[in-house]
């Protein structure tokens, strides 16, 4: 054997030996790290949805919030934009991200996929696959079923996959990319047995539901995916989420709003929740969802009390299952079923550029997560979960030791008791009643339990935490004006045709033509009108009807905008129908079709159409109806401004810009600006605009659409009872997204270029830069609020209010204070029947002029008990300045 070959074999054997003695294993109770069972609390942070400059702070806040693990997907189409061409820089520097997690002292759960869904354009499938599949006609794909299935699966691993050895190309691509990621992690020493932070990996993503529909071929594919993962010898356990028949040694896991019902498919596997959904995604045209932290904490505590040992907070699922099925029924040529991808995000982030999937997924991927889109703490969600994590960790020795003994305490109340080998006793007291408080007797003591809540007792005596009693600060964020802009404009040429334009008979599917290189495709045809047409004299203009698969459409007749229509999340299809003004002779009908993100989940992506598919008809002529569907159409991919790269400094300098035109459709705007002072997160207020895209210094901020007002039901949000994505919504009647995150790291001190393409005709003078800061801070704490400070000693701390402004800001005003029975919520408090008249005094004394302060919730502090025998609360609203 040659020396080089011998050296290779020696290294390979060493790697195998090291992995074989893996420091991460599992048993039925938990993941085992270095011989120790662990209760692991995790949070999703998607590295491309923020910028590298934000990563250290996000990871540190995850650690400060009591997490052990950072979970992330690996974004295939970002890392391999074309076959064999890899990119691991900037926002896609995966190795740097993982090393930062290690430096912070946390573990990593690496979800390689490579299909991940995640409300990302085409679900993270390799981008080049789209071009391959679109290079063949629909009939070719149907006729050549083997090749059809390869291309289909290359677009999405969550598609029908037959293990035909002659057409196994997609699987080869998937295996190649997965192997590349694993090899990269090994070469960088990032698996735990190498001293790195990676303790878990994931292959595929929520493939199980497709097996119900596809049967044995899909099951064979899942088994193949599991086998290639295990063969990579990572030395850490692999998981498959929502995969009930995941083969040994792979762990099947749960995703959902609640997972206390879940058990793994084998008794020797731990109970793991890979996606605890913090809320729901934001979509254009729908209300913004929120999940009360009381319910989220209840779901997590309920899972732990049932024996769960791994919880990961993820953002939000894309579309509810029933809605997915509805969409499929409407949109797919072939009958197929849908799987939803949902998780609980700890930091959601931003869908920069054109990365948002859907269609109609918004640019903001905030997800109502504990750390908001801008990297700021969302309070009280972050703080209340931090306290939950502390309480769980206090109980860890008993939780990992054995199974709970469950005892009924009432009709809807129960106790789950764990005991360790050393005699430690831990109890979870649950009240499942959705309406009423309960008073229960447990272990010789009486305890009050709010409805729909769990209390945690790390010694079976002392309540240190209740999921429904939120004592943490409530922060109300505000957007402060930071500057306006001086604009110039450039009109998009509606009838401009480049050398790449082409003509053909009939209508073509949009993504088939654009290959997703742009959101825009022009469909242009010409209509001859005779001099004797009656409508020319009677004024009854003909009716143009255009039917489209989506997602938005502008109709121009002889260069004039005639109408705009668009679909929605539930049904992206649309129809334009309107009277059009034509003249004798040749008339030009130009239709600009616009995509708003590609599907990120489901089967048969190649059948999820976009663009004008017809019929296109003209009614009211002498001949009656004229069908334009099968006449010659000219196609222009993209906008002239895109070809000129007007979003870049060099491209924007190549044309002459004029004075800004207000409310002019298809208009480019540019402005130069200096970076605002300070370090607060920045955003653009786009409320005066309609729909379009934004770039700063050549980098894509994303799609904006404040003109699409949210339609739905908004109202009072009650944490009690099962949560779903429509339970707690806001923004009804307003823009689904008004503000668009601008990373400070993308800015230069001076001379920054802002470019906007406006489709509808908004008013750019209303655009402003804003800073995101904390406005009001509130707290609402009862006399008997549980506390973990010195809970097991005589110095047990009674309930206390803690207030804190952003770094560098101080409390300047006490807007409201009351100790008694106050009413309302943060921003709208009022005194109740019971009120201590010296309620303000202690807050003025302790808090004014301070960045942070504390006030104990006991009657003496407020000048005495204003209503003996009544349970009282201290409520305060302060202003940071």
Short mmCIF file of N, CA and C in Angstrom, two decimals, residues 181-337:
data_model
loop_
_atom_site.label_atom_id
_atom_site.label_comp_id
_atom_site.label_asym_id
_atom_site.label_seq_id
_atom_site.Cartn_x
_atom_site.Cartn_y
_atom_site.Cartn_z
N UNK A 181 -21.43 18.39 4.46
CA UNK A 181 -21.62 19.11 5.72
C UNK A 181 -21.00 18.33 6.87
N UNK A 182 -21.25 17.03 6.91
CA UNK A 182 -20.69 16.21 8.00
C UNK A 182 -19.16 16.24 7.95
N UNK A 183 -18.60 16.09 6.75
CA UNK A 183 -17.13 16.12 6.63
C UNK A 183 -16.57 17.48 7.04
N UNK A 184 -17.28 18.54 6.71
CA UNK A 184 -16.84 19.88 7.10
C UNK A 184 -16.84 20.02 8.62
N UNK A 185 -17.89 19.51 9.25
CA UNK A 185 -17.96 19.59 10.71
C UNK A 185 -16.83 18.77 11.35
N UNK A 186 -16.55 17.60 10.78
CA UNK A 186 -15.46 16.77 11.32
C UNK A 186 -14.11 17.46 11.13
N UNK A 187 -13.90 18.03 9.95
CA UNK A 187 -12.60 18.65 9.68
C UNK A 187 -12.36 19.86 10.58
N UNK A 188 -13.43 20.49 11.02
CA UNK A 188 -13.31 21.64 11.92
C UNK A 188 -13.37 21.22 13.39
N UNK A 189 -13.51 19.91 13.65
CA UNK A 189 -13.55 19.42 15.02
C UNK A 189 -14.76 19.87 15.79
N UNK A 190 -15.94 19.84 15.16
CA UNK A 190 -17.12 20.45 15.77
C UNK A 190 -18.09 19.46 16.38
N UNK A 191 -17.88 18.16 16.21
CA UNK A 191 -18.72 17.20 16.92
C UNK A 191 -18.24 17.07 18.36
N UNK A 192 -19.14 16.69 19.24
CA UNK A 192 -18.82 16.70 20.67
C UNK A 192 -17.64 15.79 21.00
N UNK A 193 -17.55 14.63 20.33
CA UNK A 193 -16.44 13.72 20.63
C UNK A 193 -15.10 14.27 20.19
N UNK A 194 -15.14 15.35 19.37
CA UNK A 194 -13.92 16.03 18.95
C UNK A 194 -13.62 17.26 19.80
N UNK A 195 -14.47 17.51 20.79
CA UNK A 195 -14.34 18.72 21.59
C UNK A 195 -15.20 19.85 21.10
N UNK A 196 -16.08 19.56 20.13
CA UNK A 196 -16.96 20.58 19.58
C UNK A 196 -18.32 20.60 20.26
N UNK A 197 -19.23 21.44 19.78
CA UNK A 197 -20.53 21.61 20.46
C UNK A 197 -21.66 20.76 19.89
N UNK A 198 -21.48 20.11 18.73
CA UNK A 198 -22.60 19.41 18.09
C UNK A 198 -22.88 18.10 18.83
N UNK A 199 -24.08 17.99 19.39
CA UNK A 199 -24.47 16.79 20.13
C UNK A 199 -25.59 16.01 19.45
N UNK A 200 -26.25 16.63 18.46
CA UNK A 200 -27.36 15.99 17.75
C UNK A 200 -27.35 16.43 16.30
N UNK A 201 -27.81 15.55 15.41
CA UNK A 201 -27.98 15.90 14.00
C UNK A 201 -29.35 15.41 13.54
N UNK A 202 -29.83 16.02 12.48
CA UNK A 202 -31.13 15.62 11.92
C UNK A 202 -30.99 15.34 10.44
N UNK A 203 -31.60 14.26 9.98
CA UNK A 203 -31.71 13.96 8.55
C UNK A 203 -33.17 14.09 8.16
N UNK A 204 -33.42 14.63 6.95
CA UNK A 204 -34.77 14.86 6.45
C UNK A 204 -35.53 15.80 7.38
N UNK A 205 -36.82 15.99 7.10
CA UNK A 205 -37.59 16.92 7.93
C UNK A 205 -39.08 16.70 7.72
N UNK A 206 -39.74 16.25 8.75
CA UNK A 206 -41.20 16.07 8.75
C UNK A 206 -41.68 15.29 7.53
N UNK A 207 -40.99 14.21 7.24
CA UNK A 207 -41.36 13.41 6.07
C UNK A 207 -42.48 12.44 6.39
N UNK A 208 -42.68 12.12 7.66
CA UNK A 208 -43.65 11.10 8.04
C UNK A 208 -45.03 11.25 7.44
N UNK A 209 -45.65 12.46 7.50
CA UNK A 209 -47.00 12.58 6.96
C UNK A 209 -47.12 12.18 5.49
N UNK A 210 -46.04 12.31 4.72
CA UNK A 210 -46.11 11.92 3.32
C UNK A 210 -46.19 10.42 3.15
N UNK A 211 -45.68 9.68 4.12
CA UNK A 211 -45.75 8.23 4.03
C UNK A 211 -47.20 7.75 4.09
N UNK A 212 -48.05 8.50 4.80
CA UNK A 212 -49.46 8.12 4.86
C UNK A 212 -50.08 8.13 3.46
N UNK A 213 -49.60 9.04 2.63
CA UNK A 213 -50.17 9.20 1.29
C UNK A 213 -49.43 8.34 0.26
N UNK A 214 -48.10 8.26 0.39
CA UNK A 214 -47.31 7.63 -0.66
C UNK A 214 -46.99 6.16 -0.41
N UNK A 215 -47.13 5.72 0.83
CA UNK A 215 -46.98 4.32 1.11
C UNK A 215 -45.55 3.80 1.04
N UNK A 216 -45.38 2.60 0.51
CA UNK A 216 -44.11 1.89 0.55
C UNK A 216 -42.95 2.63 -0.10
N UNK A 217 -43.12 3.26 -1.28
CA UNK A 217 -41.98 3.98 -1.86
C UNK A 217 -41.44 5.07 -0.94
N UNK A 218 -42.35 5.80 -0.28
CA UNK A 218 -41.92 6.85 0.63
C UNK A 218 -41.23 6.26 1.86
N UNK A 219 -41.75 5.13 2.35
CA UNK A 219 -41.12 4.48 3.49
C UNK A 219 -39.72 3.99 3.13
N UNK A 220 -39.57 3.49 1.91
CA UNK A 220 -38.25 3.04 1.46
C UNK A 220 -37.27 4.21 1.40
N UNK A 221 -37.77 5.36 0.95
CA UNK A 221 -36.91 6.55 0.90
C UNK A 221 -36.48 6.97 2.31
N UNK A 222 -37.43 7.00 3.25
CA UNK A 222 -37.11 7.39 4.62
C UNK A 222 -36.07 6.45 5.22
N UNK A 223 -36.21 5.17 4.93
CA UNK A 223 -35.23 4.21 5.43
C UNK A 223 -33.86 4.44 4.82
N UNK A 224 -33.86 4.74 3.52
CA UNK A 224 -32.59 5.05 2.85
C UNK A 224 -31.93 6.29 3.48
N UNK A 225 -32.72 7.34 3.71
CA UNK A 225 -32.17 8.56 4.31
C UNK A 225 -31.59 8.28 5.69
N UNK A 226 -32.29 7.45 6.47
CA UNK A 226 -31.79 7.10 7.80
C UNK A 226 -30.47 6.35 7.70
N UNK A 227 -30.39 5.44 6.75
CA UNK A 227 -29.19 4.62 6.61
C UNK A 227 -27.97 5.45 6.19
N UNK A 228 -28.16 6.39 5.28
CA UNK A 228 -26.99 7.19 4.87
C UNK A 228 -26.53 8.07 6.03
N UNK A 229 -27.48 8.53 6.86
CA UNK A 229 -27.10 9.36 8.00
C UNK A 229 -26.25 8.55 8.99
N UNK A 230 -26.72 7.39 9.35
CA UNK A 230 -26.00 6.56 10.31
C UNK A 230 -24.63 6.18 9.77
N UNK A 231 -24.55 5.93 8.46
CA UNK A 231 -23.29 5.52 7.85
C UNK A 231 -22.23 6.62 7.88
N UNK A 232 -22.65 7.86 8.08
CA UNK A 232 -21.70 8.97 8.13
C UNK A 232 -20.92 9.00 9.44
N UNK A 233 -21.35 8.20 10.41
CA UNK A 233 -20.55 8.00 11.62
C UNK A 233 -20.19 9.30 12.31
N UNK A 234 -21.21 10.08 12.63
CA UNK A 234 -20.97 11.38 13.25
C UNK A 234 -20.59 11.28 14.72
N UNK A 235 -20.87 10.14 15.34
CA UNK A 235 -20.57 10.00 16.76
C UNK A 235 -21.58 10.68 17.66
N UNK A 236 -22.66 11.19 17.09
CA UNK A 236 -23.75 11.78 17.88
C UNK A 236 -25.06 11.20 17.36
N UNK A 237 -26.10 11.18 18.18
CA UNK A 237 -27.38 10.63 17.72
C UNK A 237 -27.98 11.44 16.57
N UNK A 238 -28.69 10.73 15.70
CA UNK A 238 -29.48 11.36 14.64
C UNK A 238 -30.95 11.32 15.05
N UNK A 239 -31.67 12.35 14.64
CA UNK A 239 -33.11 12.35 14.87
C UNK A 239 -33.83 12.55 13.53
N UNK A 240 -35.09 12.12 13.49
CA UNK A 240 -36.00 12.42 12.38
C UNK A 240 -37.29 12.90 13.01
N UNK A 241 -37.66 14.15 12.75
CA UNK A 241 -38.86 14.71 13.37
C UNK A 241 -40.10 14.32 12.57
N UNK A 242 -41.18 14.08 13.30
CA UNK A 242 -42.45 13.68 12.71
C UNK A 242 -42.25 12.48 11.78
N UNK A 243 -41.51 11.52 12.24
CA UNK A 243 -41.22 10.30 11.46
C UNK A 243 -41.46 9.11 12.39
N UNK A 244 -42.72 8.66 12.45
CA UNK A 244 -43.10 7.67 13.45
C UNK A 244 -42.35 6.35 13.29
N UNK A 245 -41.94 6.02 12.06
CA UNK A 245 -41.26 4.74 11.88
C UNK A 245 -39.76 4.91 11.67
N UNK A 246 -39.19 5.97 12.25
CA UNK A 246 -37.74 6.16 12.14
C UNK A 246 -37.04 4.90 12.65
N UNK A 247 -36.16 4.31 11.82
CA UNK A 247 -35.53 3.04 12.23
C UNK A 247 -34.43 3.27 13.25
N UNK A 248 -34.18 2.26 14.05
CA UNK A 248 -33.06 2.33 14.99
C UNK A 248 -31.76 2.54 14.22
N UNK A 249 -30.82 3.32 14.77
CA UNK A 249 -30.83 3.96 16.09
C UNK A 249 -31.38 5.38 16.07
N UNK A 250 -32.03 5.78 14.99
CA UNK A 250 -32.51 7.16 14.87
C UNK A 250 -33.71 7.38 15.78
N UNK A 251 -33.73 8.55 16.43
CA UNK A 251 -34.79 8.91 17.38
C UNK A 251 -35.89 9.65 16.61
N UNK A 252 -37.12 9.21 16.73
CA UNK A 252 -38.23 9.99 16.18
C UNK A 252 -38.68 11.01 17.22
N UNK A 253 -39.03 12.21 16.75
CA UNK A 253 -39.34 13.31 17.67
C UNK A 253 -40.64 13.99 17.27
N UNK A 254 -41.09 14.86 18.13
CA UNK A 254 -42.39 15.54 17.97
C UNK A 254 -42.20 16.99 17.59
N UNK A 255 -43.11 17.52 16.77
CA UNK A 255 -43.22 18.95 16.47
C UNK A 255 -44.66 19.38 16.71
N UNK A 256 -44.89 20.56 17.25
CA UNK A 256 -46.25 21.04 17.42
C UNK A 256 -46.38 22.10 18.49
N UNK A 257 -47.60 22.60 18.66
CA UNK A 257 -47.89 23.54 19.74
C UNK A 257 -47.82 22.85 21.10
N UNK A 258 -48.20 21.57 21.12
CA UNK A 258 -48.13 20.77 22.34
C UNK A 258 -47.62 19.37 21.95
N UNK A 259 -46.84 18.76 22.83
CA UNK A 259 -46.34 17.42 22.56
C UNK A 259 -46.41 16.50 23.77
N UNK A 260 -47.25 16.84 24.76
CA UNK A 260 -47.35 15.98 25.93
C UNK A 260 -47.99 14.63 25.61
N UNK A 261 -48.62 14.52 24.46
CA UNK A 261 -49.26 13.27 24.02
C UNK A 261 -48.26 12.30 23.40
N UNK A 262 -47.05 12.76 23.11
CA UNK A 262 -46.12 12.03 22.26
C UNK A 262 -45.30 11.00 23.04
N UNK A 263 -45.07 9.85 22.38
CA UNK A 263 -44.13 8.86 22.87
C UNK A 263 -43.28 8.38 21.70
N UNK A 264 -41.99 8.13 21.89
CA UNK A 264 -41.15 7.64 20.79
C UNK A 264 -41.59 6.24 20.36
N UNK A 265 -41.11 5.82 19.18
CA UNK A 265 -41.58 4.56 18.62
C UNK A 265 -40.93 3.32 19.24
N UNK A 266 -39.94 3.52 20.09
CA UNK A 266 -39.31 2.40 20.80
C UNK A 266 -39.10 2.81 22.26
N UNK A 267 -39.28 1.87 23.18
CA UNK A 267 -39.18 2.23 24.61
C UNK A 267 -37.77 2.61 25.06
N UNK A 268 -36.75 2.32 24.25
CA UNK A 268 -35.39 2.68 24.65
C UNK A 268 -34.97 4.05 24.15
N UNK A 269 -35.90 4.80 23.52
CA UNK A 269 -35.57 6.12 22.99
C UNK A 269 -36.13 7.21 23.90
N UNK A 270 -35.44 8.36 23.99
CA UNK A 270 -35.94 9.45 24.83
C UNK A 270 -37.09 10.20 24.16
N UNK A 271 -37.85 10.89 24.97
CA UNK A 271 -38.99 11.67 24.48
C UNK A 271 -38.52 13.10 24.20
N UNK A 272 -38.54 13.48 22.90
CA UNK A 272 -37.95 14.74 22.47
C UNK A 272 -38.95 15.57 21.66
N UNK A 273 -38.90 16.87 21.89
CA UNK A 273 -39.79 17.84 21.22
C UNK A 273 -38.89 18.79 20.44
N UNK A 274 -38.75 18.55 19.14
CA UNK A 274 -37.80 19.33 18.34
C UNK A 274 -38.35 20.69 17.91
N UNK A 275 -39.66 20.85 17.91
CA UNK A 275 -40.22 22.13 17.51
C UNK A 275 -41.40 22.47 18.41
N UNK A 276 -41.16 23.26 19.42
CA UNK A 276 -42.24 23.81 20.24
C UNK A 276 -42.56 25.18 19.66
N UNK A 277 -43.68 25.30 19.00
CA UNK A 277 -43.98 26.50 18.23
C UNK A 277 -44.32 27.68 19.13
N UNK A 278 -43.53 28.73 19.02
CA UNK A 278 -43.73 29.91 19.87
C UNK A 278 -44.93 30.74 19.45
N UNK A 279 -45.30 30.66 18.18
CA UNK A 279 -46.46 31.37 17.67
C UNK A 279 -46.70 30.89 16.24
N UNK A 280 -46.76 31.83 15.29
CA UNK A 280 -47.07 31.49 13.90
C UNK A 280 -46.36 32.50 13.00
N UNK A 281 -46.21 32.14 11.74
CA UNK A 281 -45.53 33.04 10.81
C UNK A 281 -46.39 34.26 10.47
N UNK A 282 -45.75 35.30 9.98
CA UNK A 282 -46.45 36.48 9.46
C UNK A 282 -46.57 36.33 7.96
N UNK A 283 -47.78 36.51 7.45
CA UNK A 283 -48.01 36.46 6.01
C UNK A 283 -48.63 37.75 5.54
N UNK A 284 -48.32 38.14 4.31
CA UNK A 284 -48.93 39.34 3.75
C UNK A 284 -50.44 39.14 3.62
N UNK A 285 -51.20 40.09 4.17
CA UNK A 285 -52.64 40.05 4.04
C UNK A 285 -53.36 39.31 5.14
N UNK A 286 -52.62 38.80 6.13
CA UNK A 286 -53.28 38.11 7.25
C UNK A 286 -52.83 38.75 8.56
N UNK A 287 -53.61 38.60 9.63
CA UNK A 287 -53.23 39.20 10.91
C UNK A 287 -51.93 38.61 11.44
N UNK A 288 -51.31 39.34 12.36
CA UNK A 288 -50.05 38.91 12.97
C UNK A 288 -50.36 38.07 14.20
N UNK A 289 -49.85 36.84 14.27
CA UNK A 289 -50.17 35.96 15.38
C UNK A 289 -49.25 36.16 16.59
N UNK A 290 -49.79 35.88 17.76
CA UNK A 290 -49.03 35.94 19.01
C UNK A 290 -49.46 34.75 19.87
N UNK A 291 -48.50 34.19 20.61
CA UNK A 291 -48.85 33.11 21.54
C UNK A 291 -48.53 33.57 22.95
N UNK A 292 -49.52 33.58 23.83
CA UNK A 292 -49.27 34.02 25.21
C UNK A 292 -48.21 33.16 25.88
N UNK A 293 -47.31 33.79 26.59
CA UNK A 293 -46.23 33.03 27.23
C UNK A 293 -46.78 32.10 28.31
N UNK A 294 -47.92 32.45 28.91
CA UNK A 294 -48.51 31.55 29.91
C UNK A 294 -48.84 30.19 29.30
N UNK A 295 -49.36 30.22 28.06
CA UNK A 295 -49.72 28.97 27.40
C UNK A 295 -48.48 28.23 26.92
N UNK A 296 -47.51 28.96 26.40
CA UNK A 296 -46.28 28.32 25.93
C UNK A 296 -45.56 27.64 27.10
N UNK A 297 -45.45 28.34 28.22
CA UNK A 297 -44.80 27.75 29.40
C UNK A 297 -45.57 26.53 29.89
N UNK A 298 -46.89 26.62 29.84
CA UNK A 298 -47.73 25.49 30.26
C UNK A 298 -47.46 24.27 29.38
N UNK A 299 -47.37 24.50 28.06
CA UNK A 299 -47.09 23.40 27.14
C UNK A 299 -45.76 22.73 27.42
N UNK A 300 -44.73 23.55 27.69
CA UNK A 300 -43.40 23.00 27.97
C UNK A 300 -43.40 22.24 29.30
N UNK A 301 -43.97 22.85 30.34
CA UNK A 301 -44.01 22.19 31.65
C UNK A 301 -44.80 20.88 31.58
N UNK A 302 -45.87 20.88 30.81
CA UNK A 302 -46.69 19.68 30.66
C UNK A 302 -45.89 18.56 30.00
N UNK A 303 -45.07 18.93 29.01
CA UNK A 303 -44.23 17.95 28.32
C UNK A 303 -43.18 17.37 29.27
N UNK A 304 -42.57 18.23 30.07
CA UNK A 304 -41.54 17.77 31.01
C UNK A 304 -42.15 16.87 32.08
N UNK A 305 -43.33 17.23 32.57
CA UNK A 305 -43.95 16.43 33.63
C UNK A 305 -44.39 15.06 33.11
N UNK A 306 -44.54 14.91 31.78
CA UNK A 306 -44.89 13.61 31.20
C UNK A 306 -43.65 12.78 30.90
N UNK A 307 -42.45 13.30 31.23
CA UNK A 307 -41.23 12.54 31.00
C UNK A 307 -40.39 13.02 29.84
N UNK A 308 -40.76 14.14 29.23
CA UNK A 308 -39.96 14.70 28.15
C UNK A 308 -38.63 15.22 28.66
N UNK A 309 -37.58 15.12 27.82
CA UNK A 309 -36.25 15.51 28.29
C UNK A 309 -35.53 16.45 27.35
N UNK A 310 -36.13 16.76 26.18
CA UNK A 310 -35.52 17.71 25.25
C UNK A 310 -36.63 18.56 24.67
N UNK A 311 -36.49 19.88 24.80
CA UNK A 311 -37.46 20.82 24.24
C UNK A 311 -36.70 21.87 23.45
N UNK A 312 -37.14 22.09 22.21
CA UNK A 312 -36.55 23.16 21.39
C UNK A 312 -37.64 24.15 20.99
N UNK A 313 -37.39 25.41 21.30
CA UNK A 313 -38.29 26.48 20.88
C UNK A 313 -38.00 26.82 19.42
N UNK A 314 -39.04 26.77 18.62
CA UNK A 314 -38.91 27.11 17.22
C UNK A 314 -39.87 28.22 16.88
N UNK A 315 -39.66 28.80 15.69
CA UNK A 315 -40.53 29.88 15.27
C UNK A 315 -41.94 29.35 15.07
N UNK A 316 -42.43 29.45 13.86
CA UNK A 316 -43.83 29.13 13.64
C UNK A 316 -44.02 28.33 12.39
N UNK A 317 -45.09 27.49 12.38
CA UNK A 317 -45.35 26.69 11.21
C UNK A 317 -45.89 27.51 10.07
N UNK A 318 -45.73 27.06 8.85
CA UNK A 318 -46.11 27.83 7.70
C UNK A 318 -47.61 27.94 7.48
N UNK A 319 -48.27 26.83 7.40
CA UNK A 319 -49.70 26.86 7.12
C UNK A 319 -50.35 25.71 7.85
N UNK A 320 -51.46 25.98 8.44
CA UNK A 320 -52.14 24.92 9.17
C UNK A 320 -52.52 23.79 8.22
N UNK A 321 -52.55 22.58 8.76
CA UNK A 321 -52.71 21.39 7.92
C UNK A 321 -53.95 21.47 7.04
N UNK A 322 -55.07 21.86 7.62
CA UNK A 322 -56.29 21.92 6.83
C UNK A 322 -56.16 22.90 5.68
N UNK A 323 -55.50 24.02 5.94
CA UNK A 323 -55.29 25.02 4.90
C UNK A 323 -54.40 24.46 3.82
N UNK A 324 -53.37 23.70 4.23
CA UNK A 324 -52.47 23.09 3.26
C UNK A 324 -53.27 22.17 2.35
N UNK A 325 -54.12 21.36 2.95
CA UNK A 325 -54.90 20.44 2.14
C UNK A 325 -55.79 21.19 1.17
N UNK A 326 -56.34 22.31 1.63
CA UNK A 326 -57.18 23.12 0.76
C UNK A 326 -56.38 23.66 -0.41
N UNK A 327 -55.20 24.16 -0.11
CA UNK A 327 -54.34 24.69 -1.16
C UNK A 327 -54.01 23.62 -2.19
N UNK A 328 -53.69 22.44 -1.69
CA UNK A 328 -53.29 21.37 -2.60
C UNK A 328 -54.44 21.01 -3.51
N UNK A 329 -55.61 20.90 -2.93
CA UNK A 329 -56.78 20.55 -3.73
C UNK A 329 -56.98 21.56 -4.84
N UNK A 330 -56.74 22.83 -4.54
CA UNK A 330 -56.97 23.88 -5.52
C UNK A 330 -55.86 23.97 -6.55
N UNK A 331 -54.61 23.71 -6.11
CA UNK A 331 -53.49 24.08 -6.94
C UNK A 331 -52.81 22.93 -7.65
N UNK A 332 -52.83 21.73 -7.08
CA UNK A 332 -52.03 20.66 -7.65
C UNK A 332 -52.76 19.97 -8.78
N UNK A 333 -52.03 19.66 -9.83
CA UNK A 333 -52.58 18.90 -10.93
C UNK A 333 -52.82 17.47 -10.49
N UNK A 334 -51.88 16.94 -9.69
CA UNK A 334 -52.00 15.59 -9.18
C UNK A 334 -52.53 15.66 -7.75
N UNK A 335 -53.35 14.72 -7.34
CA UNK A 335 -53.86 14.67 -5.98
C UNK A 335 -52.71 14.33 -5.05
N UNK A 336 -52.52 15.13 -4.01
CA UNK A 336 -51.43 14.87 -3.08
C UNK A 336 -51.77 15.46 -1.74
N UNK A 337 -51.00 15.07 -0.70
CA UNK A 337 -51.25 15.54 0.65
C UNK A 337 -50.13 16.42 1.12
#
